[in-house]
Amino acid sequence: MPDKNKISGRFITVEGIEGAGKSTCVSFIRERLISAEKSVVVTREPGGTTLGEKLRHLLLDHHQEAISPDAELLLMFSARAEHLARVILPALRAGQWVLCDRFTAASYAYQGGGRGIEEERIAALENWTQGALRV
């Protein structure tokens, strides 16, 4: 009997600053995979789920009061946990290729480097949220 938790798909993330061409790269990779007859799911962070998109709006809405660095990090990982549970892991278990516009490396860059949150705190959330899944 096949293991329903076994990951047989592939997970590719595209990282970079705003305007670096991530969307163009994701489109290119998607087309190449489709031409190779791979089943592909394209998603983004924050976002990718109904809850994730709502959190994305909160995080990116600059008209609201500023969010503390800790709250920002926790919201990012809340969105990521939902994204993993609802989209990424089910697709990977089904043998699909998942292309994600940003993932955990962005948390190290933006919340770590940009907001000054210690790498150990981000790593603790990464371990809790992602388990052994690394890209």
Tab-separated table of N, CA and C in Angstrom:
chain	number	residue	atom	x	y	z
A	1	MET	N	0.845	-1.184	0.000
A	1	MET	CA	0.000	0.000	0.000
A	1	MET	C	0.888	1.244	0.000
A	2	PRO	N	0.619	2.215	-0.894
A	2	PRO	CA	1.449	3.412	-0.951
A	2	PRO	C	1.288	4.268	0.307
A	3	ASP	N	2.370	4.930	0.704
A	3	ASP	CA	2.375	5.820	1.860
A	3	ASP	C	1.775	7.157	1.442
A	4	LYS	N	0.621	7.524	2.036
A	4	LYS	CA	-0.068	8.755	1.635
A	4	LYS	C	0.690	10.017	2.042
A	5	ASN	N	1.691	9.885	2.908
A	5	ASN	CA	2.487	11.032	3.324
A	5	ASN	C	3.800	11.147	2.560
A	6	LYS	N	4.090	10.175	1.694
A	6	LYS	CA	5.341	10.197	0.932
A	6	LYS	C	5.289	11.302	-0.119
A	7	ILE	N	6.338	12.070	-0.159
A	7	ILE	CA	6.437	13.154	-1.136
A	7	ILE	C	7.130	12.620	-2.378
A	8	SER	N	6.421	12.684	-3.511
A	8	SER	CA	7.010	12.217	-4.761
A	8	SER	C	7.131	13.338	-5.793
A	9	GLY	N	6.575	14.522	-5.489
A	9	GLY	CA	6.675	15.662	-6.392
A	9	GLY	C	7.965	16.439	-6.153
A	10	ARG	N	8.066	17.556	-6.808
A	10	ARG	CA	9.243	18.421	-6.686
A	10	ARG	C	8.785	19.827	-6.321
A	11	PHE	N	9.599	20.521	-5.516
A	11	PHE	CA	9.263	21.854	-5.023
A	11	PHE	C	10.359	22.815	-5.446
A	12	ILE	N	9.991	23.824	-6.217
A	12	ILE	CA	10.933	24.831	-6.698
A	12	ILE	C	10.457	26.193	-6.219
A	13	THR	N	11.354	26.945	-5.599
A	13	THR	CA	11.010	28.309	-5.223
A	13	THR	C	11.865	29.279	-6.023
A	14	VAL	N	11.283	30.422	-6.298
A	14	VAL	CA	11.987	31.489	-7.005
A	14	VAL	C	12.016	32.673	-6.049
A	15	GLU	N	13.216	33.094	-5.697
A	15	GLU	CA	13.405	34.163	-4.717
A	15	GLU	C	14.004	35.401	-5.381
A	16	GLY	N	13.795	36.535	-4.760
A	16	GLY	CA	14.394	37.767	-5.261
A	16	GLY	C	13.610	38.984	-4.807
A	17	ILE	N	14.234	40.134	-4.956
A	17	ILE	CA	13.601	41.387	-4.557
A	17	ILE	C	12.524	41.774	-5.567
A	18	GLU	N	11.715	42.758	-5.193
A	18	GLU	CA	10.677	43.258	-6.097
A	18	GLU	C	11.305	43.716	-7.403
A	19	GLY	N	10.687	43.332	-8.504
A	19	GLY	CA	11.154	43.755	-9.815
A	19	GLY	C	12.330	42.973	-10.362
A	20	ALA	N	12.723	41.895	-9.690
A	20	ALA	CA	13.882	41.112	-10.137
A	20	ALA	C	13.549	40.154	-11.273
A	21	GLY	N	12.262	39.969	-11.558
A	21	GLY	CA	11.872	39.067	-12.632
A	21	GLY	C	11.398	37.709	-12.170
A	22	LYS	N	10.980	37.602	-10.912
A	22	LYS	CA	10.510	36.313	-10.386
A	22	LYS	C	9.324	35.774	-11.181
A	23	SER	N	8.346	36.629	-11.456
A	23	SER	CA	7.156	36.181	-12.192
A	23	SER	C	7.525	35.688	-13.582
A	24	THR	N	8.455	36.356	-14.231
A	24	THR	CA	8.921	35.926	-15.547
A	24	THR	C	9.595	34.565	-15.447
A	25	CYS	N	10.417	34.380	-14.430
A	25	CYS	CA	11.092	33.082	-14.229
A	25	CYS	C	10.088	31.975	-13.937
A	26	VAL	N	9.112	32.259	-13.078
A	26	VAL	CA	8.099	31.252	-12.756
A	26	VAL	C	7.347	30.848	-14.022
A	27	SER	N	6.971	31.824	-14.844
A	27	SER	CA	6.264	31.517	-16.103
A	27	SER	C	7.123	30.666	-17.027
A	28	PHE	N	8.396	31.008	-17.138
A	28	PHE	CA	9.311	30.248	-17.996
A	28	PHE	C	9.447	28.807	-17.506
A	29	ILE	N	9.681	28.636	-16.210
A	29	ILE	CA	9.840	27.298	-15.628
A	29	ILE	C	8.548	26.497	-15.810
A	30	ARG	N	7.413	27.130	-15.558
A	30	ARG	CA	6.117	26.466	-15.720
A	30	ARG	C	5.960	25.937	-17.147
A	31	GLU	N	6.232	26.770	-18.123
A	31	GLU	CA	6.087	26.348	-19.519
A	31	GLU	C	7.032	25.202	-19.866
A	32	ARG	N	8.249	25.250	-19.363
A	32	ARG	CA	9.208	24.158	-19.618
A	32	ARG	C	8.726	22.848	-19.004
A	33	LEU	N	8.200	22.917	-17.779
A	33	LEU	CA	7.705	21.706	-17.122
A	33	LEU	C	6.482	21.147	-17.836
A	34	ILE	N	5.590	22.017	-18.242
A	34	ILE	CA	4.404	21.562	-18.974
A	34	ILE	C	4.817	20.911	-20.289
A	35	SER	N	5.806	21.503	-20.972
A	35	SER	CA	6.266	20.904	-22.231
A	35	SER	C	6.940	19.551	-21.997
A	36	ALA	N	7.421	19.326	-20.774
A	36	ALA	CA	8.000	18.028	-20.407
A	36	ALA	C	6.931	17.097	-19.812
A	37	GLU	N	5.656	17.507	-19.958
A	37	GLU	CA	4.508	16.725	-19.513
A	37	GLU	C	4.471	16.486	-18.003
A	38	LYS	N	4.888	17.507	-17.254
A	38	LYS	CA	4.807	17.472	-15.794
A	38	LYS	C	3.531	18.181	-15.352
A	39	SER	N	2.946	17.716	-14.255
A	39	SER	CA	1.797	18.383	-13.649
A	39	SER	C	2.342	19.469	-12.712
A	40	VAL	N	1.900	20.708	-12.917
A	40	VAL	CA	2.506	21.856	-12.231
A	40	VAL	C	1.458	22.648	-11.462
A	41	VAL	N	1.805	23.037	-10.234
A	41	VAL	CA	1.013	23.949	-9.424
A	41	VAL	C	1.865	25.197	-9.227
A	42	VAL	N	1.312	26.366	-9.554
A	42	VAL	CA	2.016	27.631	-9.358
A	42	VAL	C	1.334	28.372	-8.213
A	43	THR	N	2.141	28.867	-7.282
A	43	THR	CA	1.599	29.537	-6.107
A	43	THR	C	2.548	30.642	-5.659
A	44	ARG	N	2.206	31.341	-4.578
A	44	ARG	CA	3.051	32.447	-4.111
A	44	ARG	C	2.956	32.606	-2.604
A	45	GLU	N	3.946	33.327	-2.073
A	45	GLU	CA	3.948	33.665	-0.649
A	45	GLU	C	4.243	35.136	-0.474
A	46	PRO	N	3.627	35.768	0.520
A	46	PRO	CA	2.495	35.185	1.236
A	46	PRO	C	1.310	35.049	0.284
A	47	GLY	N	0.461	34.115	0.579
A	47	GLY	CA	-0.709	33.864	-0.258
A	47	GLY	C	-0.880	32.393	-0.513
A	48	GLY	N	-1.464	32.077	-1.653
A	48	GLY	CA	-1.616	30.690	-2.060
A	48	GLY	C	-2.865	29.999	-1.549
A	49	THR	N	-3.492	30.537	-0.514
A	49	THR	CA	-4.741	30.003	0.035
A	49	THR	C	-5.647	31.191	0.338
A	50	THR	N	-6.892	30.919	0.672
A	50	THR	CA	-7.806	32.017	1.030
A	50	THR	C	-7.260	32.781	2.230
A	51	LEU	N	-6.869	32.055	3.283
A	51	LEU	CA	-6.306	32.714	4.463
A	51	LEU	C	-5.004	33.418	4.119
A	52	GLY	N	-4.154	32.761	3.354
A	52	GLY	CA	-2.873	33.347	2.975
A	52	GLY	C	-3.027	34.646	2.208
A	53	GLU	N	-4.024	34.712	1.327
A	53	GLU	CA	-4.255	35.941	0.562
A	53	GLU	C	-4.749	37.065	1.470
A	54	LYS	N	-5.575	36.730	2.460
A	54	LYS	CA	-6.025	37.745	3.431
A	54	LYS	C	-4.843	38.251	4.245
A	55	LEU	N	-3.975	37.338	4.671
A	55	LEU	CA	-2.787	37.748	5.423
A	55	LEU	C	-1.851	38.561	4.534
A	56	ARG	N	-1.741	38.203	3.262
A	56	ARG	CA	-0.926	38.972	2.313
A	56	ARG	C	-1.406	40.414	2.257
A	57	HIS	N	-2.719	40.573	2.169
A	57	HIS	CA	-3.284	41.925	2.125
A	57	HIS	C	-2.913	42.712	3.388
A	58	LEU	N	-3.056	42.072	4.547
A	58	LEU	CA	-2.684	42.733	5.806
A	58	LEU	C	-1.204	43.116	5.825
A	59	LEU	N	-0.363	42.196	5.385
A	59	LEU	CA	1.082	42.425	5.419
A	59	LEU	C	1.538	43.502	4.438
A	60	LEU	N	0.887	43.579	3.287
A	60	LEU	CA	1.339	44.497	2.246
A	60	LEU	C	0.573	45.813	2.214
A	61	ASP	N	-0.467	45.941	3.031
A	61	ASP	CA	-1.259	47.173	3.055
A	61	ASP	C	-0.533	48.225	3.882
A	62	HIS	N	0.100	49.147	3.185
A	62	HIS	CA	0.905	50.172	3.866
A	62	HIS	C	0.066	51.304	4.445
A	63	HIS	N	-1.251	51.250	4.267
A	63	HIS	CA	-2.114	52.287	4.821
A	63	HIS	C	-2.518	51.969	6.252
A	64	GLN	N	-2.312	50.745	6.676
A	64	GLN	CA	-2.597	50.357	8.047
A	64	GLN	C	-1.438	50.823	8.930
A	65	GLU	N	-1.639	50.759	10.233
A	65	GLU	CA	-0.528	51.080	11.129
A	65	GLU	C	0.574	50.046	10.940
A	66	ALA	N	1.783	50.424	11.243
A	66	ALA	CA	2.930	49.532	11.061
A	66	ALA	C	2.760	48.268	11.905
A	67	ILE	N	3.198	47.150	11.346
A	67	ILE	CA	3.161	45.871	12.051
A	67	ILE	C	4.523	45.664	12.702
A	68	SER	N	4.532	45.203	13.941
A	68	SER	CA	5.803	44.942	14.607
A	68	SER	C	6.538	43.822	13.873
A	69	PRO	N	7.873	43.828	13.924
A	69	PRO	CA	8.631	42.764	13.258
A	69	PRO	C	8.220	41.357	13.699
A	70	ASP	N	7.968	41.166	14.994
A	70	ASP	CA	7.573	39.840	15.477
A	70	ASP	C	6.218	39.430	14.918
A	71	ALA	N	5.245	40.349	14.928
A	71	ALA	CA	3.917	40.038	14.393
A	71	ALA	C	4.012	39.732	12.904
A	72	GLU	N	4.834	40.486	12.175
A	72	GLU	CA	5.018	40.246	10.744
A	72	GLU	C	5.554	38.838	10.496
A	73	LEU	N	6.575	38.446	11.252
A	73	LEU	CA	7.166	37.116	11.100
A	73	LEU	C	6.144	36.023	11.407
A	74	LEU	N	5.395	36.198	12.486
A	74	LEU	CA	4.401	35.197	12.866
A	74	LEU	C	3.285	35.099	11.831
A	75	LEU	N	2.866	36.222	11.269
A	75	LEU	CA	1.857	36.190	10.208
A	75	LEU	C	2.385	35.472	8.966
A	76	MET	N	3.647	35.723	8.622
A	76	MET	CA	4.246	35.040	7.473
A	76	MET	C	4.230	33.529	7.678
A	77	PHE	N	4.623	33.078	8.863
A	77	PHE	CA	4.653	31.645	9.114
A	77	PHE	C	3.256	31.065	9.307
A	78	SER	N	2.290	31.863	9.753
A	78	SER	CA	0.901	31.397	9.797
A	78	SER	C	0.405	31.138	8.386
A	79	ALA	N	0.665	32.084	7.485
A	79	ALA	CA	0.279	31.908	6.084
A	79	ALA	C	0.995	30.704	5.490
A	80	ARG	N	2.263	30.529	5.823
A	80	ARG	CA	3.058	29.416	5.287
A	80	ARG	C	2.527	28.072	5.784
A	81	ALA	N	2.166	27.990	7.054
A	81	ALA	CA	1.634	26.734	7.596
A	81	ALA	C	0.360	26.322	6.856
A	82	GLU	N	-0.520	27.281	6.611
A	82	GLU	CA	-1.761	26.998	5.883
A	82	GLU	C	-1.460	26.617	4.437
A	83	HIS	N	-0.516	27.317	3.837
A	83	HIS	CA	-0.100	27.067	2.458
A	83	HIS	C	0.443	25.641	2.310
A	84	LEU	N	1.280	25.249	3.246
A	84	LEU	CA	1.837	23.899	3.224
A	84	LEU	C	0.736	22.849	3.372
A	85	ALA	N	-0.166	23.063	4.336
A	85	ALA	CA	-1.209	22.077	4.625
A	85	ALA	C	-2.236	21.954	3.506
A	86	ARG	N	-2.575	23.053	2.880
A	86	ARG	CA	-3.682	23.057	1.914
A	86	ARG	C	-3.260	22.920	0.454
A	87	VAL	N	-2.044	23.384	0.121
A	87	VAL	CA	-1.648	23.430	-1.288
A	87	VAL	C	-0.361	22.645	-1.554
A	88	ILE	N	0.717	23.030	-0.893
A	88	ILE	CA	2.034	22.518	-1.251
A	88	ILE	C	2.184	21.026	-0.969
A	89	LEU	N	1.960	20.605	0.262
A	89	LEU	CA	2.158	19.188	0.594
A	89	LEU	C	1.190	18.264	-0.144
A	90	PRO	N	-0.101	18.604	-0.255
A	90	PRO	CA	-0.973	17.725	-1.046
A	90	PRO	C	-0.506	17.585	-2.505
A	91	ALA	N	-0.046	18.680	-3.095
A	91	ALA	CA	0.440	18.605	-4.484
A	91	ALA	C	1.696	17.744	-4.572
A	92	LEU	N	2.617	17.917	-3.646
A	92	LEU	CA	3.852	17.130	-3.662
A	92	LEU	C	3.560	15.646	-3.441
A	93	ARG	N	2.627	15.352	-2.555
A	93	ARG	CA	2.263	13.951	-2.307
A	93	ARG	C	1.582	13.328	-3.519
A	94	ALA	N	0.937	14.174	-4.329
A	94	ALA	CA	0.271	13.688	-5.546
A	94	ALA	C	1.242	13.586	-6.718
A	95	GLY	N	2.512	13.886	-6.469
A	95	GLY	CA	3.519	13.772	-7.515
A	95	GLY	C	3.634	14.988	-8.412
A	96	GLN	N	3.017	16.092	-8.030
A	96	GLN	CA	3.068	17.303	-8.846
A	96	GLN	C	4.332	18.110	-8.559
A	97	TRP	N	4.653	18.983	-9.497
A	97	TRP	CA	5.725	19.944	-9.330
A	97	TRP	C	5.086	21.232	-8.820
A	98	VAL	N	5.647	21.798	-7.746
A	98	VAL	CA	5.126	23.037	-7.180
A	98	VAL	C	6.149	24.140	-7.420
A	99	LEU	N	5.694	25.209	-8.074
A	99	LEU	CA	6.519	26.410	-8.287
A	99	LEU	C	5.981	27.491	-7.374
A	100	CYS	N	6.836	28.021	-6.519
A	100	CYS	CA	6.389	29.013	-5.549
A	100	CYS	C	7.190	30.302	-5.688
A	101	ASP	N	6.476	31.395	-5.867
A	101	ASP	CA	7.073	32.730	-5.893
A	101	ASP	C	7.328	33.115	-4.437
A	102	ARG	N	8.547	32.915	-4.004
A	102	ARG	CA	9.054	33.129	-2.641
A	102	ARG	C	8.643	32.008	-1.698
A	103	PHE	N	9.510	31.815	-0.693
A	103	PHE	CA	9.236	30.859	0.377
A	103	PHE	C	10.080	31.271	1.574
A	104	THR	N	10.588	30.348	2.339
A	104	THR	CA	11.242	30.670	3.609
A	104	THR	C	12.495	31.529	3.460
A	105	ALA	N	13.217	31.408	2.375
A	105	ALA	CA	14.397	32.265	2.189
A	105	ALA	C	14.014	33.737	2.275
A	106	ALA	N	12.809	34.068	1.831
A	106	ALA	CA	12.341	35.453	1.915
A	106	ALA	C	12.189	35.892	3.370
A	107	SER	N	11.811	34.983	4.257
A	107	SER	CA	11.692	35.334	5.680
A	107	SER	C	13.056	35.656	6.282
A	108	TYR	N	14.062	34.881	5.886
A	108	TYR	CA	15.417	35.181	6.370
A	108	TYR	C	15.889	36.538	5.835
A	109	ALA	N	15.538	36.843	4.600
A	109	ALA	CA	15.961	38.117	4.007
A	109	ALA	C	15.177	39.293	4.576
A	110	TYR	N	13.847	39.222	4.513
A	110	TYR	CA	13.024	40.368	4.890
A	110	TYR	C	12.872	40.535	6.396
A	111	GLN	N	12.498	39.464	7.095
A	111	GLN	CA	12.313	39.604	8.544
A	111	GLN	C	13.648	39.509	9.291
A	112	GLY	N	14.568	38.692	8.775
A	112	GLY	CA	15.889	38.585	9.398
A	112	GLY	C	16.757	39.781	9.065
A	113	GLY	N	17.176	39.859	7.812
A	113	GLY	CA	18.046	40.953	7.399
A	113	GLY	C	17.380	42.306	7.443
A	114	GLY	N	16.127	42.366	7.009
A	114	GLY	CA	15.433	43.646	6.929
A	114	GLY	C	14.886	44.153	8.245
A	115	ARG	N	14.387	43.260	9.082
A	115	ARG	CA	13.744	43.671	10.346
A	115	ARG	C	14.603	43.370	11.579
A	116	GLY	N	15.717	42.680	11.366
A	116	GLY	CA	16.635	42.436	12.472
A	116	GLY	C	16.249	41.297	13.392
A	117	ILE	N	15.375	40.409	12.954
A	117	ILE	CA	15.007	39.265	13.787
A	117	ILE	C	16.117	38.225	13.693
A	118	GLU	N	16.494	37.679	14.833
A	118	GLU	CA	17.593	36.721	14.889
A	118	GLU	C	17.277	35.474	14.067
A	119	GLU	N	18.296	34.985	13.380
A	119	GLU	CA	18.163	33.808	12.525
A	119	GLU	C	17.642	32.602	13.299
A	120	GLU	N	18.042	32.456	14.551
A	120	GLU	CA	17.620	31.314	15.367
A	120	GLU	C	16.107	31.308	15.570
A	121	ARG	N	15.494	32.492	15.707
A	121	ARG	CA	14.041	32.581	15.900
A	121	ARG	C	13.320	32.179	14.619
A	122	ILE	N	13.839	32.625	13.480
A	122	ILE	CA	13.243	32.251	12.199
A	122	ILE	C	13.393	30.741	11.981
A	123	ALA	N	14.575	30.214	12.303
A	123	ALA	CA	14.834	28.777	12.140
A	123	ALA	C	13.892	27.945	13.009
A	124	ALA	N	13.592	28.417	14.219
A	124	ALA	CA	12.677	27.680	15.091
A	124	ALA	C	11.289	27.591	14.456
A	125	LEU	N	10.820	28.694	13.876
A	125	LEU	CA	9.524	28.681	13.203
A	125	LEU	C	9.567	27.826	11.936
A	126	GLU	N	10.683	27.889	11.225
A	126	GLU	CA	10.855	27.066	10.021
A	126	GLU	C	10.767	25.583	10.383
A	127	ASN	N	11.471	25.175	11.423
A	127	ASN	CA	11.452	23.772	11.847
A	127	ASN	C	10.058	23.342	12.285
A	128	TRP	N	9.380	24.180	13.040
A	128	TRP	CA	8.041	23.862	13.536
A	128	TRP	C	7.053	23.760	12.374
A	129	THR	N	7.068	24.733	11.483
A	129	THR	CA	6.102	24.817	10.393
A	129	THR	C	6.366	23.821	9.272
A	130	GLN	N	7.627	23.664	8.889
A	130	GLN	CA	7.970	22.865	7.728
A	130	GLN	C	8.433	21.460	8.037
A	131	GLY	N	8.813	21.183	9.245
A	131	GLY	CA	9.370	19.881	9.554
A	131	GLY	C	10.628	19.661	8.730
A	132	ALA	N	10.715	18.535	8.056
A	132	ALA	CA	11.904	18.198	7.277
A	132	ALA	C	11.904	18.809	5.866
A	133	LEU	N	10.804	19.446	5.461
A	133	LEU	CA	10.726	20.013	4.116
A	133	LEU	C	11.666	21.205	3.986
A	134	ARG	N	12.655	21.064	3.100
A	134	ARG	CA	13.591	22.143	2.816
A	134	ARG	C	13.719	22.271	1.325
A	135	VAL	N	13.992	23.482	0.873
A	135	VAL	CA	14.158	23.712	-0.569
A	135	VAL	C	15.584	24.085	-0.853
